[in-house]
Short mmCIF file of C-alpha atoms and ligand atoms in Angstrom, two decimals:
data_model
loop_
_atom_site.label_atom_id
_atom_site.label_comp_id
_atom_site.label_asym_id
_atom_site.label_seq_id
_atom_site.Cartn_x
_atom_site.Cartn_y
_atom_site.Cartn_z
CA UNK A 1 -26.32 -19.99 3.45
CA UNK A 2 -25.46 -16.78 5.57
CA UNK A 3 -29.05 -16.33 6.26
CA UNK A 4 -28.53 -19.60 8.82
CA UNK A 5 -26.10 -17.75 10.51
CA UNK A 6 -26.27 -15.58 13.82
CA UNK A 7 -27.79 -12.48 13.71
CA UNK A 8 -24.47 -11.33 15.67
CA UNK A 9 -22.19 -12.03 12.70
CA UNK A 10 -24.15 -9.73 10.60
CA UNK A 11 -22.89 -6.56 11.24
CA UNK A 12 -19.65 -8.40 12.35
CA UNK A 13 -16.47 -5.98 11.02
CA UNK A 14 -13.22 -7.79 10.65
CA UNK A 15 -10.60 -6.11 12.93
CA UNK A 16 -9.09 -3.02 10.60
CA UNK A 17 -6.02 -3.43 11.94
CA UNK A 18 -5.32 -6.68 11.53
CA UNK A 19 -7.00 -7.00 7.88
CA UNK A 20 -4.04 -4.08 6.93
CA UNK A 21 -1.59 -5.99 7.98
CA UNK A 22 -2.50 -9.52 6.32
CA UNK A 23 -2.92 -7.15 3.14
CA UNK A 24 0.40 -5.63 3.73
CA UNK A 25 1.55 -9.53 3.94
CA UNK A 26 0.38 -10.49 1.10
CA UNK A 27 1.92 -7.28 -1.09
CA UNK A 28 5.40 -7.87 0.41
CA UNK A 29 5.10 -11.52 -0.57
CA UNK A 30 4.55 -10.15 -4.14
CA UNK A 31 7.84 -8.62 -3.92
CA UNK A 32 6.17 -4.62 -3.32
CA UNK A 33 8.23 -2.51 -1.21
CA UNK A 34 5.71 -1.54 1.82
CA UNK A 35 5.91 0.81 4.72
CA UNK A 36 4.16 -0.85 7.17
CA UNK A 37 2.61 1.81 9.68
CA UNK A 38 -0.27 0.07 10.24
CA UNK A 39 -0.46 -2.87 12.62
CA UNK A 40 1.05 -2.04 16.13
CA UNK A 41 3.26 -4.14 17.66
CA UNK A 42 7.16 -3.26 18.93
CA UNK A 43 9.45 -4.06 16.22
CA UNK A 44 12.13 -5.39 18.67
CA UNK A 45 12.96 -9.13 19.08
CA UNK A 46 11.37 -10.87 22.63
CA UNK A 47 14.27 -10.60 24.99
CA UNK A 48 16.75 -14.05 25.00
CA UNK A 49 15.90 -14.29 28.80
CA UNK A 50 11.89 -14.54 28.07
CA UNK A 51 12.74 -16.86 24.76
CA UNK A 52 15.19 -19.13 27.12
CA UNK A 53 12.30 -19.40 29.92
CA UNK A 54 9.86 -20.78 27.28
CA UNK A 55 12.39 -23.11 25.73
CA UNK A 56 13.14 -24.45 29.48
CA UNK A 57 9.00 -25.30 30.00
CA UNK A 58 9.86 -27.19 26.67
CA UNK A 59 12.23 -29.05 27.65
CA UNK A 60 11.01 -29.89 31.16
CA UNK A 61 7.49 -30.88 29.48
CA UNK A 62 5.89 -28.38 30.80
CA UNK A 63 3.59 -29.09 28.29
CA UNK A 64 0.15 -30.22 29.65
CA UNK A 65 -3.45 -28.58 31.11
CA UNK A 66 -2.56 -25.71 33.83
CA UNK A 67 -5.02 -23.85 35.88
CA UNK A 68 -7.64 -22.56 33.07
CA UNK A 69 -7.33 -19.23 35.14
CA UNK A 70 -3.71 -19.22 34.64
CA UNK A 71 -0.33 -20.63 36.44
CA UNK A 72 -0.25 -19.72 40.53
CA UNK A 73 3.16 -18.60 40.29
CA UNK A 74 2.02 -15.89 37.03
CA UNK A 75 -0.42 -14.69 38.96
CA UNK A 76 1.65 -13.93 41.96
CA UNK A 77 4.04 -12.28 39.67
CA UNK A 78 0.81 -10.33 38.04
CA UNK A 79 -0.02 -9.68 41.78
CA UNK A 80 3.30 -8.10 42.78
CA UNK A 81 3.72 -5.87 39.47
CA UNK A 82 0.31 -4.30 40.45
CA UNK A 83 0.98 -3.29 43.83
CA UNK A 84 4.85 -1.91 42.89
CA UNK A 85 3.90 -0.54 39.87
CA UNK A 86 0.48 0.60 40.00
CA UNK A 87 -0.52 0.80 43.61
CA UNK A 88 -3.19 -2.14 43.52
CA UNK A 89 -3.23 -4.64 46.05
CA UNK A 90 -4.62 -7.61 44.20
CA UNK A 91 -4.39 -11.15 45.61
CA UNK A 92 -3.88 -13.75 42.67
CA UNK A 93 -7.41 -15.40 42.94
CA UNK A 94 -8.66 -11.76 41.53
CA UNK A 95 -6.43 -12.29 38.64
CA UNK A 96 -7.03 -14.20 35.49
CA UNK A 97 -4.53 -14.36 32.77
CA UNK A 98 -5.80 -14.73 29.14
CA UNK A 99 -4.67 -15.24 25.40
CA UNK A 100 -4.00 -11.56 25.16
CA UNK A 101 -5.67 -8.74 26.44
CA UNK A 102 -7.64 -8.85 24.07
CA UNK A 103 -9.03 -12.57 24.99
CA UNK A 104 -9.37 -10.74 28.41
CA UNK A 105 -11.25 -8.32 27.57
CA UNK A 106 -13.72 -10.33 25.88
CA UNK A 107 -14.18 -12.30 28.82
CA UNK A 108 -15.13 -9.04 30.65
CA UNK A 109 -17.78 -8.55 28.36
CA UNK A 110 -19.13 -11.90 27.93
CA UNK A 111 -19.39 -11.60 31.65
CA UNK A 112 -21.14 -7.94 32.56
CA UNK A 113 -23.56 -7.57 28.94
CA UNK A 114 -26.95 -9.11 28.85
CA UNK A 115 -28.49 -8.51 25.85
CA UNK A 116 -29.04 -4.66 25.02
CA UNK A 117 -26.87 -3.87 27.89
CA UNK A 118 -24.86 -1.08 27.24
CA UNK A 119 -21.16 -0.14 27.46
CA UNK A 120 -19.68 3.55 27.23
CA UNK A 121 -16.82 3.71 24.51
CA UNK A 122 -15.29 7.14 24.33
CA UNK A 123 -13.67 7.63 20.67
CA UNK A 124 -11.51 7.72 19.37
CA UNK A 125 -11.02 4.07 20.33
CA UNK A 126 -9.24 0.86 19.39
CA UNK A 127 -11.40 -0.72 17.17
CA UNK A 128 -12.17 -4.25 18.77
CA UNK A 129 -13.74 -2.94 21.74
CA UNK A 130 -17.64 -1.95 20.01
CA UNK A 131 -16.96 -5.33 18.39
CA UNK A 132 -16.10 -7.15 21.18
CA UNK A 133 -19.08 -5.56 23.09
CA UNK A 134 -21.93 -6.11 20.37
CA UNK A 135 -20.80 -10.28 19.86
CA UNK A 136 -20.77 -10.67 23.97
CA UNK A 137 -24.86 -8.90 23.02
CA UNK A 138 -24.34 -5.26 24.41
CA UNK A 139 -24.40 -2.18 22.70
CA UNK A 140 -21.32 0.13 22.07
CA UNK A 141 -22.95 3.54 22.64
CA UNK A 142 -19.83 6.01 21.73
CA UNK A 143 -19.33 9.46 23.96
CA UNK A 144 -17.86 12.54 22.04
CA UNK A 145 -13.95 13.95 22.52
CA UNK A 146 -13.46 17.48 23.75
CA UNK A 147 -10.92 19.57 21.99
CA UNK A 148 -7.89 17.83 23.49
CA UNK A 149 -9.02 14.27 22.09
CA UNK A 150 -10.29 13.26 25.46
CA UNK A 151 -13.84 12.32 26.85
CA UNK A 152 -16.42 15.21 26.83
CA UNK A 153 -17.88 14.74 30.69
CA UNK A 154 -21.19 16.68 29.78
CA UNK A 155 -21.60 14.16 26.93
CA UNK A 156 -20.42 11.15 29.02
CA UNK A 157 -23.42 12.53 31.49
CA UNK A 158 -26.18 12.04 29.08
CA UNK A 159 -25.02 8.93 27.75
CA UNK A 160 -25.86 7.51 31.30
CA UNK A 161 -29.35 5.42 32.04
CA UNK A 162 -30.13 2.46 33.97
CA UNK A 163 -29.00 0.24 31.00
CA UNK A 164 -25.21 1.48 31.17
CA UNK A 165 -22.81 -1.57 32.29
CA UNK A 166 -19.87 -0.11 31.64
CA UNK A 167 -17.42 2.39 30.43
CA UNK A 168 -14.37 1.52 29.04
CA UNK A 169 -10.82 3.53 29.70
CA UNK A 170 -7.63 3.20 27.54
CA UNK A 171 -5.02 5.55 28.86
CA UNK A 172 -2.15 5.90 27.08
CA UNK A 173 -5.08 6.01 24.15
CA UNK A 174 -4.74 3.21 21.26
CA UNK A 175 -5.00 5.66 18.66
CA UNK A 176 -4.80 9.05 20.08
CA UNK A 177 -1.59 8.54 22.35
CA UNK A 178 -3.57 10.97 24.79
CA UNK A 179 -3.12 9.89 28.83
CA UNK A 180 -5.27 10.91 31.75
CA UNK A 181 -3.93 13.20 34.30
CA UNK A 182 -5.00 12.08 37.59
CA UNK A 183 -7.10 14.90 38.08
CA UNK A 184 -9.17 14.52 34.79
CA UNK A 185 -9.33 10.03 36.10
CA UNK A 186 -10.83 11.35 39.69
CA UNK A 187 -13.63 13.47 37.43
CA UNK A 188 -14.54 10.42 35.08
CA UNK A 189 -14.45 7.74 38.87
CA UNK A 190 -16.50 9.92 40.72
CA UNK A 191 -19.39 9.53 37.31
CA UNK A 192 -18.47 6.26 37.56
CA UNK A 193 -19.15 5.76 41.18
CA UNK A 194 -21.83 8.05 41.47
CA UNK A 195 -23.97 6.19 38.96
CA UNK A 196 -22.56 2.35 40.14
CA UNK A 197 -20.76 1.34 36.38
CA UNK A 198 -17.55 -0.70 35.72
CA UNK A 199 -14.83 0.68 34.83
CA UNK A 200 -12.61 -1.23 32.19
CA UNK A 201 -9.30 -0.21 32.65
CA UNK A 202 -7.05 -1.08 29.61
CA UNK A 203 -3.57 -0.23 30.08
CA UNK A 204 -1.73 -2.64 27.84
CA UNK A 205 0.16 0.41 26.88
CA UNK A 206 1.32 1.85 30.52
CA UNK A 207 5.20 1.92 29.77
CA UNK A 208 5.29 3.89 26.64
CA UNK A 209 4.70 7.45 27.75
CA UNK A 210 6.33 10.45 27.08
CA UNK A 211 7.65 14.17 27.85
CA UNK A 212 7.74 12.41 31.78
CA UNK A 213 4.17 11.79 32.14
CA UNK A 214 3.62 9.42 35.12
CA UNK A 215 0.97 6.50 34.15
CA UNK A 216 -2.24 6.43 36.71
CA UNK A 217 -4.31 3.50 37.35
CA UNK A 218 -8.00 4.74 37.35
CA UNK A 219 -8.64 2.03 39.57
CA UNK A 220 -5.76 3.00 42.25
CA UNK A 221 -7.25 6.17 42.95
CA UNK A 222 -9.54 4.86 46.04
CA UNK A 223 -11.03 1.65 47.46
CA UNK A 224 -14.99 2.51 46.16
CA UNK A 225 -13.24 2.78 42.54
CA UNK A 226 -11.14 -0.19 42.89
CA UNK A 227 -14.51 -2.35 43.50
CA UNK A 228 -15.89 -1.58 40.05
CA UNK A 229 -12.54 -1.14 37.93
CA UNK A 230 -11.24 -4.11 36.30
CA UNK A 231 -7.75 -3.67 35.07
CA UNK A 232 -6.67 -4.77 31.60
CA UNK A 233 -2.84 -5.03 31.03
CA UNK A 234 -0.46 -7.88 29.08
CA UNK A 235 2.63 -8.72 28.10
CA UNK A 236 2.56 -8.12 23.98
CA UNK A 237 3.71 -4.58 23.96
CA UNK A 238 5.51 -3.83 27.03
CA UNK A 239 7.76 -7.01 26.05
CA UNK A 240 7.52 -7.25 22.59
CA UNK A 241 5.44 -10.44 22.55
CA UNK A 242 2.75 -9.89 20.71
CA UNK A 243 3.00 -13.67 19.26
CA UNK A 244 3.08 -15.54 22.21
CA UNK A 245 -0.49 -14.60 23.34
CA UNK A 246 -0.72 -13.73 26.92
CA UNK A 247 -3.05 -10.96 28.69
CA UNK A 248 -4.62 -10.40 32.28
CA UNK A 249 -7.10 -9.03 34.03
CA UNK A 250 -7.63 -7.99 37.86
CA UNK A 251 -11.28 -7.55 39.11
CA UNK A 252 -13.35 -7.89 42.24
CA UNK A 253 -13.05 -10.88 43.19
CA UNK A 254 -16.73 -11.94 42.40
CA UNK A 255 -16.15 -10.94 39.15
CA UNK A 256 -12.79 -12.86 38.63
CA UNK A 257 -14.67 -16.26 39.12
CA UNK A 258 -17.20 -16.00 36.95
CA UNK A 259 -14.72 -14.83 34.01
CA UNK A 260 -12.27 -17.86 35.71
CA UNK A 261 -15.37 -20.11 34.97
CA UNK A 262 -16.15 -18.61 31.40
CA UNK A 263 -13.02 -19.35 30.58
CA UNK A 264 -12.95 -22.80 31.53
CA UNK A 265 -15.63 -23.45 29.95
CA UNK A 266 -14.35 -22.18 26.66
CA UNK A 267 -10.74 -21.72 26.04
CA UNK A 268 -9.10 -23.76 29.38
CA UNK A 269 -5.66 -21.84 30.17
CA UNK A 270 -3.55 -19.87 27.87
CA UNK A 271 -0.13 -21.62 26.28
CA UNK A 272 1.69 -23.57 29.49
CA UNK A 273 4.92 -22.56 27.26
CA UNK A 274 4.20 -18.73 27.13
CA UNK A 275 2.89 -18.04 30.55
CA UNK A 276 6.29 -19.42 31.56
CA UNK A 277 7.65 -17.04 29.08
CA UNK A 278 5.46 -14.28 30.90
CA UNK A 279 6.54 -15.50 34.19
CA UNK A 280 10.19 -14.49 33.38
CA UNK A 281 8.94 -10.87 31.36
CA UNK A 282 7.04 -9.75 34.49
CA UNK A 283 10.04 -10.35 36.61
CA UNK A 284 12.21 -8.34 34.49
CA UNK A 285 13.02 -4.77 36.49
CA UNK A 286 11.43 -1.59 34.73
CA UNK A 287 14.54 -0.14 34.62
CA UNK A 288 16.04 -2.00 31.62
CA UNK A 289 12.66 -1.27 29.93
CA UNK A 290 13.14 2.21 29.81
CA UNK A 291 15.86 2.76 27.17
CA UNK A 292 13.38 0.76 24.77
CA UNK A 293 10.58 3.33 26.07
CA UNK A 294 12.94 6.58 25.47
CA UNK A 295 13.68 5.04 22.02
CA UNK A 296 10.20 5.38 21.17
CA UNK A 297 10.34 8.94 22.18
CA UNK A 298 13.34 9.71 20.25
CA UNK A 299 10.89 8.38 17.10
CA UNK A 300 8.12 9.82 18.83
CA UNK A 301 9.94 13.28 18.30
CA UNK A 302 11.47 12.75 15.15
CA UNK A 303 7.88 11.94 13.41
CA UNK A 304 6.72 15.37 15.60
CA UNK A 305 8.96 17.69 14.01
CA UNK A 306 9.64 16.65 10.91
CA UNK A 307 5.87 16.47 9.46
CA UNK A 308 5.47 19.76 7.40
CA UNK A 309 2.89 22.68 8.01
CA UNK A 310 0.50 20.46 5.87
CA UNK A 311 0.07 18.06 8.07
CA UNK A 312 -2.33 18.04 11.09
CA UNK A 313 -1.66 15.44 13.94
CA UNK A 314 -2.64 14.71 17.70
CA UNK A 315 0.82 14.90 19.47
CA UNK A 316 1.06 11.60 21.25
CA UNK A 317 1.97 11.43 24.37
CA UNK A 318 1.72 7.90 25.05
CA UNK A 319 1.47 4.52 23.19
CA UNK A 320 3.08 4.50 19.80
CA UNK A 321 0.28 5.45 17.44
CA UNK A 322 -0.12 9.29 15.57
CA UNK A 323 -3.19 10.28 13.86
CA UNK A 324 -2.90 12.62 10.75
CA UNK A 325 -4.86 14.66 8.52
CA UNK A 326 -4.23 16.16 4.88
CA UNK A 327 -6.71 18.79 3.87
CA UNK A 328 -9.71 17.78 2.96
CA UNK A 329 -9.19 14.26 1.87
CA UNK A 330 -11.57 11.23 4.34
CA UNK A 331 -9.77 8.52 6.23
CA UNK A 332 -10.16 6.44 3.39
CA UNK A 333 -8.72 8.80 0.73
CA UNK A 334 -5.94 9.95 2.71
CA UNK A 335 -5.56 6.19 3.55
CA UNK A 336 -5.70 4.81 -0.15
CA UNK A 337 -3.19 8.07 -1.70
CA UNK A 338 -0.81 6.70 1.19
CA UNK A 339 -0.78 3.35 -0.15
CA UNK A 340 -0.95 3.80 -4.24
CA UNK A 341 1.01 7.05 -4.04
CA UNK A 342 3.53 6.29 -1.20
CA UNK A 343 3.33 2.96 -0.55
CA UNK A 344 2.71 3.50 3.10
CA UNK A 345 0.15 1.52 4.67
CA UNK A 346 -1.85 2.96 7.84
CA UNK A 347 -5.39 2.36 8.90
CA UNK A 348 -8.18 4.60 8.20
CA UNK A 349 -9.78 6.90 11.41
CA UNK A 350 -13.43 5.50 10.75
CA UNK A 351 -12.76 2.29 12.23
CA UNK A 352 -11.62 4.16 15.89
CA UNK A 353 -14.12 6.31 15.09
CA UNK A 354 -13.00 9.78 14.45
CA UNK A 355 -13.37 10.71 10.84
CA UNK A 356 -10.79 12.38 8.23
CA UNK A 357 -7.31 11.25 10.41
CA UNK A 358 -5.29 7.90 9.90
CA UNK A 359 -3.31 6.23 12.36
CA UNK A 360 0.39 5.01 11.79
CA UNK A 361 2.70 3.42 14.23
CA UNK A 362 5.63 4.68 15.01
CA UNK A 363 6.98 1.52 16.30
CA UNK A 364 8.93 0.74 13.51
CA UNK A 365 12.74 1.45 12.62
CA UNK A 366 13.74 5.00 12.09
CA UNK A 367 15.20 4.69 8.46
CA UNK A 368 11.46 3.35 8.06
CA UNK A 369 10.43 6.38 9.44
CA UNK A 370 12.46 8.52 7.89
CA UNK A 371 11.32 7.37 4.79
CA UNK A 372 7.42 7.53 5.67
CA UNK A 373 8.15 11.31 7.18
CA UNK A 374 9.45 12.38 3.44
CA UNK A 375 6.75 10.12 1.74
CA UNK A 376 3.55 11.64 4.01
CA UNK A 377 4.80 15.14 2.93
CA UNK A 378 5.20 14.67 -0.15
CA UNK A 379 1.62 13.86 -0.29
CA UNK A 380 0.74 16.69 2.49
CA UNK A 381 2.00 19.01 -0.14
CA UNK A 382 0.14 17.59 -2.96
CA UNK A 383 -3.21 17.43 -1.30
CA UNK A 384 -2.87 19.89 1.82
N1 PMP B 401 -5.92 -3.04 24.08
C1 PMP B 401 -5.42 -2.16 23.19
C2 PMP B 401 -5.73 -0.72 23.37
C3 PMP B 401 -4.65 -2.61 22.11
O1 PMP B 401 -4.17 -1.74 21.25
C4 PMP B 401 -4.43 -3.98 21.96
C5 PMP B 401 -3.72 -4.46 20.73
N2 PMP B 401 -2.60 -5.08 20.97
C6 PMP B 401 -4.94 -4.86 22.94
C7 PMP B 401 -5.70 -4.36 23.97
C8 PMP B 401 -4.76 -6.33 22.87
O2 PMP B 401 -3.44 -6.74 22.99
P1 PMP B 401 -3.07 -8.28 23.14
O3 PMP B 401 -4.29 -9.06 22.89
O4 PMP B 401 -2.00 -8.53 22.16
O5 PMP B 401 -2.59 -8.43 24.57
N1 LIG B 402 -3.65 -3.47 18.93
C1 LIG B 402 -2.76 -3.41 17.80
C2 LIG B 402 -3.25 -2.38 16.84
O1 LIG B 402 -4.13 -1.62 17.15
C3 LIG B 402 -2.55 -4.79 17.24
C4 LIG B 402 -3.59 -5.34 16.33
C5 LIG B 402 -4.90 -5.55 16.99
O2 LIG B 402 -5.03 -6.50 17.76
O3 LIG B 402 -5.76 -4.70 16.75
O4 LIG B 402 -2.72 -2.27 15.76
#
């Protein structure tokens, strides 16, 4: 049987992420007691407002086929938030909005990659984008961090040849929490300009930054840039809406209409219900965002300084996502003692490639936290 399927399945991973979770599913259905660190996704409710917008589209039946690239008036919305919040003028026929970033960010690929065509992934990264890359054909060719967790520009040099597409940017960093100074984004655009690449621009995690670090579009930094960025964001974290599917992308505007037909072609338009429900998140001011955001800081802080000496960690600075090591256990070690011994659940650093550290998500209560802080050193002092 599997030898009739593609040859792109083969060396097909499931997403580590989500697999952790379903298991964690499964164990609490069994009645175990689980700390779930592993998944990320903002453990407060979807505002009433966006809930009540979705439950009006209901009601009014609005119901049917939209615009596969997404409703006019979303777009507009899209359009707006990146030129106040981001300094991007955009016009709404560069925008497409998606079934999640993610679904956008396939599209990108399925777009740019012939076959062999490859893309620049610096690690550590989130784990569906060399997945992502190698189904839409390319290659994920992987550049090296420096000793702050970020990309190593002499190895990003060498990785470049006349078969590089694309490299792919994720600041604040799904799972490193690092984010790009401005300075350090004009180094990596003028590579990227200098040798004519894309630059993906995910920055589904823009809002949840920390110690007063000010989020920089790559793509804002001049008009050459802008013309080979395309910028990633969504609605799942910022808004806690992770369920209701809805992601977007702005791009030249060449670029937009072939993803605009790709997706007609495949999917048609995201949920009419929640890019109503988006509609009335993007609309929301920033303002009443940020006592959420400092929230996550407060956690951010308390996970920080309450780790013992045995622990090793990259101190986020954005996102909501720690990496951890304990002596000289692997990813998988540390990962599996967290589990059996703790009863903590995180995913293992092999799968955003950087070996020996775990991830877990602080985006989870604080008595949850409080209770993984005592349970991770409690192991850190067994093992470290
Ligand atoms: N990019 C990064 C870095 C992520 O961590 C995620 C996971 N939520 C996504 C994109 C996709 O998010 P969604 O599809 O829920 O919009
Ligand atoms: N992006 C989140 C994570 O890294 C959600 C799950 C996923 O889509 O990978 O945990």
């Amino acid at each position: 049987m599997e030898n009739k399927f593609s040859r792109k399945t083969k060396e097909l991973k499931p997403s580590a992420t989500l697999l952790i979770n379903k298991k964690v599913s499964e164990m609490k259905a069994k009645g175990e007691k689980i700390l779930n660190l592993s998944v990320g996704e903002p453990d407060f409710d979807t505002p009433a407002f966006i809930k009540g917008a979705a439950i009006k589209a209901i009601n009014e039946g609005f119901t049917k086929y939209t615009d596969s690239s997404g409703i006019k008036e979303l777009r507009e919305e899209i359009s707006k938030k990146l030129f106040k919040d981001n300094n991007l003028l955009y016009y709404p026929e560069q925008i497409i909005v998606s079934n999640g970033a993610k679904h956008s960010l396939f599209n990108i690929f399925l777009a740019i990659c012939d076959e062999g065509d490859e893309v620049i992934i610096p690690q550590p990264y989130w784990v569906s984008y060399p997945e992502m890359v190698k189904i839409a054909g390319g290659k994920p060719v992987f550049c090296r961090f420096n000793n702050e967790y970020k990309i190593d520009i002499e190895h990003l040099k060498s990785l470049i040849n006349e078969k590089t597409k694309a490299i792919i940017l994720n600041s604040p960093s799904n799972p490193s929490g690092i984010v790009y100074e401005k300075d350090e984004l004009k180094t990596i655009g003028e590579i990227i300009l200098r040798n004519n690449i894309f630059c993906i621009s995910d920055e589904v995690y823009e809002y949840y930054i920390y110690d007063g670090k000010k989020h920089v579009s790559i793509a804002s930094l001049n008009e050459e840039l802008k013309n080979l960025a395309i910028v990633v964001n969504g609605v799942s974290k910022t808004f806690s809406m992770t369920g209701w599917r809805i992601g977007y992308l702005a791009a030249p505007l060449s670029l937009a209409k072939v993803i605009g037909n790709i997706q007609s072609q495949t999917t048609s338009n995201p949920s009419s219900i929640s890019q109503k429900a988006a509609l009335s998140a993007l609309s929301f001011n920033l303002k009443d965002i940020s006592p959420i955001i400092r929230e996550f800081e407060v956690r951010r802080n308390l996970l920080i300084k309450n780790l013992n000496e045995f622990v090793q960690f990259i101190k986020p600075q954005g996102a909501f996502y720690l990496m951890l090591k304990i002596g000289n256990l692997n990813s998988l070690q540390l990962c599996e003692k967290l589990l059996d011994e703790e009863k903590i659940a995180a995913v293992a650093g092999d799968d955003f490639g950087i070996e020996n550290f775990v991830r877990i998500s602080f985006a989870v209560k604080t008595e949850i936290l409080e209770q993984a802080i005592a349970g991770i050193n409690r192991l850190a002092k067994k093992y470290g």
